[in-house]
Amino acid sequence: MDWPQYNYAIGSFAFGIVLGFVAPKLRSAIHNRVLVHLNQPIKMVIVVRNNLGMGKGKIASQCAHAAVQCYKTALRMDNRTLKIWLASGQPKVVVKVDTEEELLSISALSSKIGLINCLIRDAGKTQLEPSTTTVLGIGPGKKQDIDSVTGHLKLL
């Protein structure tokens, strides 16, 4: 084998290796971006109990717990939707309810239609009694499905 053939073989081999590593990631990124535009938008909604008198910091903390728990659940149960949600900027909306019963009813309805949802209960170390249900996270999921459960609620 002379030098031009040797160089061609090495170059082809290196190109194949690079292509083998880059192509799947590129294909996945393109696929996710295409799905964002072709499919329904994906979002997360966080429902806050407004009747507890929580301070702004407490509400922010409880909402963060809900978002993280929903993310962890989606990582296990619906990785494809999670990737689309991440690629689309992780849209989130925070709404309010007036009672625990309303919060639990929305949780049950979202479970019934197959949406990821996570109820958050406070540890009771500061403002609330232990195990007080404070927040419900729903999603990430199709906007149309989540809106069918939470579309009537007012923004916090």
Coordinates of C-alpha atoms in Angstrom, one line a residue:
M1 CA 0.0 0.0 0.0
D2 CA 1.5 3.3 -1.0
W3 CA 1.2 6.6 1.0
P4 CA -1.9 8.1 -0.9
Q5 CA -3.8 4.9 -0.3
Y6 CA -2.6 4.7 3.3
N7 CA -3.7 8.3 4.0
Y8 CA -7.0 7.7 2.3
A9 CA -7.6 4.6 4.5
I10 CA -6.7 6.5 7.7
G11 CA -8.8 9.5 6.7
S12 CA -11.8 7.3 5.9
F13 CA -11.5 5.5 9.2
A14 CA -11.3 8.8 11.1
F15 CA -14.2 10.2 9.3
G16 CA -16.3 7.1 10.1
I17 CA -15.4 7.3 13.8
V18 CA -16.3 11.0 13.9
L19 CA -19.5 10.5 12.0
G20 CA -20.4 7.6 14.3
F21 CA -20.3 9.8 17.3
V22 CA -21.7 13.0 15.9
A23 CA -24.5 11.8 13.6
P24 CA -26.7 10.2 16.3
K25 CA -26.5 13.3 18.5
L26 CA -27.1 15.6 15.5
R27 CA -30.0 13.4 14.4
S28 CA -31.5 13.5 17.9
A29 CA -31.2 17.3 18.2
I30 CA -32.8 17.8 14.8
H31 CA -35.5 15.3 15.5
N32 CA -36.4 17.0 18.8
R33 CA -36.6 20.4 17.2
V34 CA -38.8 19.1 14.4
L35 CA -41.1 17.5 16.9
V36 CA -41.4 20.8 18.8
H37 CA -42.8 22.4 15.6
L38 CA -44.9 19.5 14.3
N39 CA -46.5 18.3 17.6
Q40 CA -48.5 20.1 20.2
P41 CA -46.4 22.4 22.4
I42 CA -45.1 20.9 25.6
K43 CA -45.4 22.7 29.0
M44 CA -45.5 22.3 32.8
V45 CA -48.1 23.9 35.0
I46 CA -47.7 24.4 38.8
V47 CA -50.9 24.8 40.8
V48 CA -50.5 26.6 44.1
R49 CA -53.0 26.5 47.0
N50 CA -53.8 30.2 47.6
N51 CA -55.7 29.7 50.9
L52 CA -52.6 28.9 53.0
G53 CA -51.2 32.4 53.4
M54 CA -47.7 31.3 52.3
G55 CA -45.2 34.0 51.8
K56 CA -43.6 34.6 48.4
G57 CA -40.4 32.8 49.3
K58 CA -42.4 29.8 50.6
I59 CA -44.4 29.7 47.4
A60 CA -41.3 29.9 45.3
S61 CA -39.7 27.1 47.2
Q62 CA -42.7 24.8 46.9
C63 CA -43.0 25.5 43.2
A64 CA -39.3 24.6 42.8
H65 CA -39.9 21.3 44.6
A66 CA -42.8 20.6 42.2
A67 CA -40.8 21.4 39.1
V68 CA -37.9 19.3 40.2
Q69 CA -40.1 16.4 41.2
C70 CA -42.0 16.5 37.8
Y71 CA -38.6 16.6 36.0
K72 CA -37.4 13.6 37.9
T73 CA -40.6 11.7 37.2
A74 CA -40.5 12.6 33.5
L75 CA -36.9 11.4 33.3
R76 CA -38.1 7.9 34.4
M77 CA -41.5 7.8 32.7
D78 CA -41.5 10.0 29.6
N79 CA -38.0 10.8 28.4
R80 CA -39.1 11.8 24.9
T81 CA -41.5 14.4 26.0
L82 CA -39.0 15.7 28.5
K83 CA -36.4 16.2 25.8
I84 CA -38.9 18.1 23.7
W85 CA -39.8 20.3 26.7
L86 CA -36.1 21.0 27.4
A87 CA -35.5 21.8 23.7
S88 CA -38.4 24.2 23.7
G89 CA -37.2 26.3 26.7
Q90 CA -39.0 24.5 29.5
P91 CA -42.2 26.6 29.5
K92 CA -43.9 26.7 32.9
V93 CA -47.1 28.5 34.1
V94 CA -48.1 29.0 37.7
V95 CA -51.8 29.1 38.6
K96 CA -53.8 29.1 41.8
V97 CA -56.7 27.2 43.5
D98 CA -58.5 28.1 46.7
T99 CA -58.8 24.8 48.4
E100 CA -57.0 21.5 49.0
E101 CA -60.0 19.7 47.6
E102 CA -59.7 21.5 44.3
L103 CA -56.0 20.7 44.2
L104 CA -56.6 17.0 44.8
S105 CA -59.4 16.9 42.2
I106 CA -57.0 18.4 39.6
S107 CA -54.4 15.9 40.6
A108 CA -56.8 13.0 40.2
L109 CA -58.0 14.3 36.8
S110 CA -54.5 14.7 35.5
S111 CA -53.6 11.2 36.6
K112 CA -56.8 9.9 34.9
I113 CA -55.7 11.3 31.5
G114 CA -52.1 10.1 31.9
L115 CA -50.3 13.3 32.8
I116 CA -47.3 13.3 35.0
N117 CA -48.2 15.0 38.3
C118 CA -46.6 15.5 41.7
L119 CA -48.2 16.7 44.9
I120 CA -45.9 18.5 47.2
R121 CA -46.4 18.3 51.0
D122 CA -44.5 20.8 53.2
A123 CA -42.1 19.5 55.8
G124 CA -43.6 21.8 58.4
K125 CA -40.4 23.5 59.5
T126 CA -41.4 27.1 59.0
Q127 CA -44.8 28.5 58.1
L128 CA -47.0 25.4 57.7
E129 CA -48.0 22.3 59.6
P130 CA -46.1 19.1 58.6
S131 CA -47.6 17.3 55.6
T132 CA -49.7 20.2 54.4
T133 CA -50.4 19.8 50.7
T134 CA -49.2 23.0 49.1
V135 CA -48.5 22.6 45.4
L136 CA -49.3 20.3 42.4
G137 CA -46.9 20.1 39.5
I138 CA -48.3 18.8 36.2
G139 CA -46.2 17.8 33.2
P140 CA -44.2 18.2 31.2
G141 CA -46.9 17.2 28.9
K142 CA -48.9 18.3 25.8
K143 CA -50.2 21.8 26.2
Q144 CA -53.7 20.7 25.0
D145 CA -53.9 17.9 27.6
I146 CA -52.7 20.1 30.5
D147 CA -55.0 22.9 29.5
S148 CA -57.9 20.5 29.6
V149 CA -57.3 20.1 33.3
T150 CA -55.9 23.6 34.3
G151 CA -57.2 26.0 31.6
H152 CA -59.9 27.4 33.8
L153 CA -57.5 28.4 36.6
K154 CA -56.3 32.0 37.1
L155 CA -52.6 32.9 37.1
L156 CA -51.0 33.3 40.5

